[in-house]
Structure formats: structure tokens, C-alpha cells
Coordinates of C-alpha atoms in Angstrom, one line a residue:
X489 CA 112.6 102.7 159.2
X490 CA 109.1 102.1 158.6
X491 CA 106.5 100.7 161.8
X492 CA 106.6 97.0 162.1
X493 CA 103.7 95.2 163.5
X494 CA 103.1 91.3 164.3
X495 CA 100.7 89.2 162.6
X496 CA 100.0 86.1 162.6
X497 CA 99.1 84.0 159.3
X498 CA 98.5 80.7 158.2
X499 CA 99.9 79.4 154.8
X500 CA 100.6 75.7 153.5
X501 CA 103.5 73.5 154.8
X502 CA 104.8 74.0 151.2
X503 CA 104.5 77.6 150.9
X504 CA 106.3 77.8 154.0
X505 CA 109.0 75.9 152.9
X506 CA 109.8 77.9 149.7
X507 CA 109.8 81.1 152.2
X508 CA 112.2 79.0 154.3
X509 CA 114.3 78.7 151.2
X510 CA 114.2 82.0 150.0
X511 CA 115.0 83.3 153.2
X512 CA 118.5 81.7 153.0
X513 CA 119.2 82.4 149.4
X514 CA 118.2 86.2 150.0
X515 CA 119.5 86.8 153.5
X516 CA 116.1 88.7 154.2
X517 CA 113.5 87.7 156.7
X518 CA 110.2 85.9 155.9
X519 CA 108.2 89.0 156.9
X520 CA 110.4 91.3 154.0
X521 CA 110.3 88.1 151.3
X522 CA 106.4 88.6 151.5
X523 CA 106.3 92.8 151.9
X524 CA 108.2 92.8 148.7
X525 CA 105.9 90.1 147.1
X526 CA 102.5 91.8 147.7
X527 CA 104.2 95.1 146.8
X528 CA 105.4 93.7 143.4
X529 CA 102.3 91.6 142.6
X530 CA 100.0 94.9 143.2
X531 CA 102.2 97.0 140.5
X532 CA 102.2 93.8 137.9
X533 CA 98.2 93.4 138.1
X534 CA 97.8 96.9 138.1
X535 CA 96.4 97.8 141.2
X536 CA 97.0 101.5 142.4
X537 CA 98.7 101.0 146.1
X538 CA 97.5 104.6 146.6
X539 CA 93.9 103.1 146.8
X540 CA 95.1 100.5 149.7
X541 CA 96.8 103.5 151.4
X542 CA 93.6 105.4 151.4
X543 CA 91.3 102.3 151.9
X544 CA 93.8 101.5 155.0
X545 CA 93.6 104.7 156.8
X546 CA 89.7 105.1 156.8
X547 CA 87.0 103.3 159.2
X548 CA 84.9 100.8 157.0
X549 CA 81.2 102.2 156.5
X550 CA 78.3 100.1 157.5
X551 CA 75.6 98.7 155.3
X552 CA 73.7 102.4 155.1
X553 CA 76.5 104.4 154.5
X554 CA 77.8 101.8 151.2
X555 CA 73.8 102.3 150.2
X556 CA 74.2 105.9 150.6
X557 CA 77.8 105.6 148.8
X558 CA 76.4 103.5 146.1
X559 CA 73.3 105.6 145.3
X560 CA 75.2 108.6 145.0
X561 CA 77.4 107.5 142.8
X562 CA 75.1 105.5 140.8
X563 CA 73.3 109.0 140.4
X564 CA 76.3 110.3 138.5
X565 CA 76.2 111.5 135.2
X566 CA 78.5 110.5 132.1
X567 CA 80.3 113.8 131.9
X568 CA 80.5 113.8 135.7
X569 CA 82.8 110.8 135.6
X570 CA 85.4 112.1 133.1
X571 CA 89.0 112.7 134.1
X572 CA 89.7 116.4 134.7
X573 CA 93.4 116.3 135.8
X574 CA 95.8 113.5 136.1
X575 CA 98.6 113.0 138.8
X576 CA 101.4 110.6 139.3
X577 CA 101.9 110.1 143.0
X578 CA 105.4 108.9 144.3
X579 CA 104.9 105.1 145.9
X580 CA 107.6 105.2 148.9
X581 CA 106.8 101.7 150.1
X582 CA 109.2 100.0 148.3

């Protein structure tokens, strides 16, 4: 079983309602209803989850280290940017 952790959120008295509803209809909790959402929204607009995962695990850089970030990759050249190998990574959230 995967770590829980609490959150809080806020959300419209409407949105919460339909969550209410679907969490009798499914017999899952709130919490899973939206898990499953996000998951499913990030595959159908195509984001890779692998980036969040990454993103996720890493300290966010201040302002001189996204300049220094920025500049070097700015500074990249065509041929430097092309695909050399391809790799389909298993997704074990859902």
C-alpha cells in the first residue's frame, strides 16, 4: 500500500456534492475518487506523470539557478536537442 498523507483543500459546494455522490455509487473514498481523477486527466492531456515524479522529488531552484537553467539551455544547439534513444517507463501509480 502506497503512503497516505492528509491535505486539506477547498473546492465548491457543488463539486463537493458530486464527490459525495460518487462516493456512494463507487464505494471508494473521496480521497481515491480524486487520485484516480488527476491520474486519468494527466494520461488523456498527455502529460508524462514521470515528469511530476521527478519534479516531486527535487527542491525548487531559486531565481539564479532557473537563470542559470534557462541560459544553458537556451545555449543549446539544434542537433543537441534531438532524441538519441527512447524509453517507455512502467507508470505504477495507478
Amino acid at each position: 500500500m502506497s503512503v497516505r498523507e492528509r491535505h486539506n483543500i477547498t473546492m465548491s459546494p457543488f463539486a463537493w456534492e458530486i464527490l459525495s455522490k460518487l462516493r456512494a455509487i463507487q464505494g471508494k473514498s473521496i480521497s481515491k475518487i480524486v487520485e484516480e481523477s488527476l491520474i486519468r486527466m494527466l494520461k488523456e492531456e498527455g502529460y508524462n506523470s514521470t515528469y511530476f515524479k521527478i519534479m516531486s522529488s527535487v527542491l525548487e531552484c531559486d531565481d539564479k539557478e532557473n537563470a542559470g537553467i534557462a541560459k544553458a539551455l537556451n545555449s543549446l544547439k539544434e542537433d543537441e536537442l534531438e532524441v538519441a534513444e527512447e524509453y517507455e517507463l512502467e507508470d505504477k501509480t495507478v
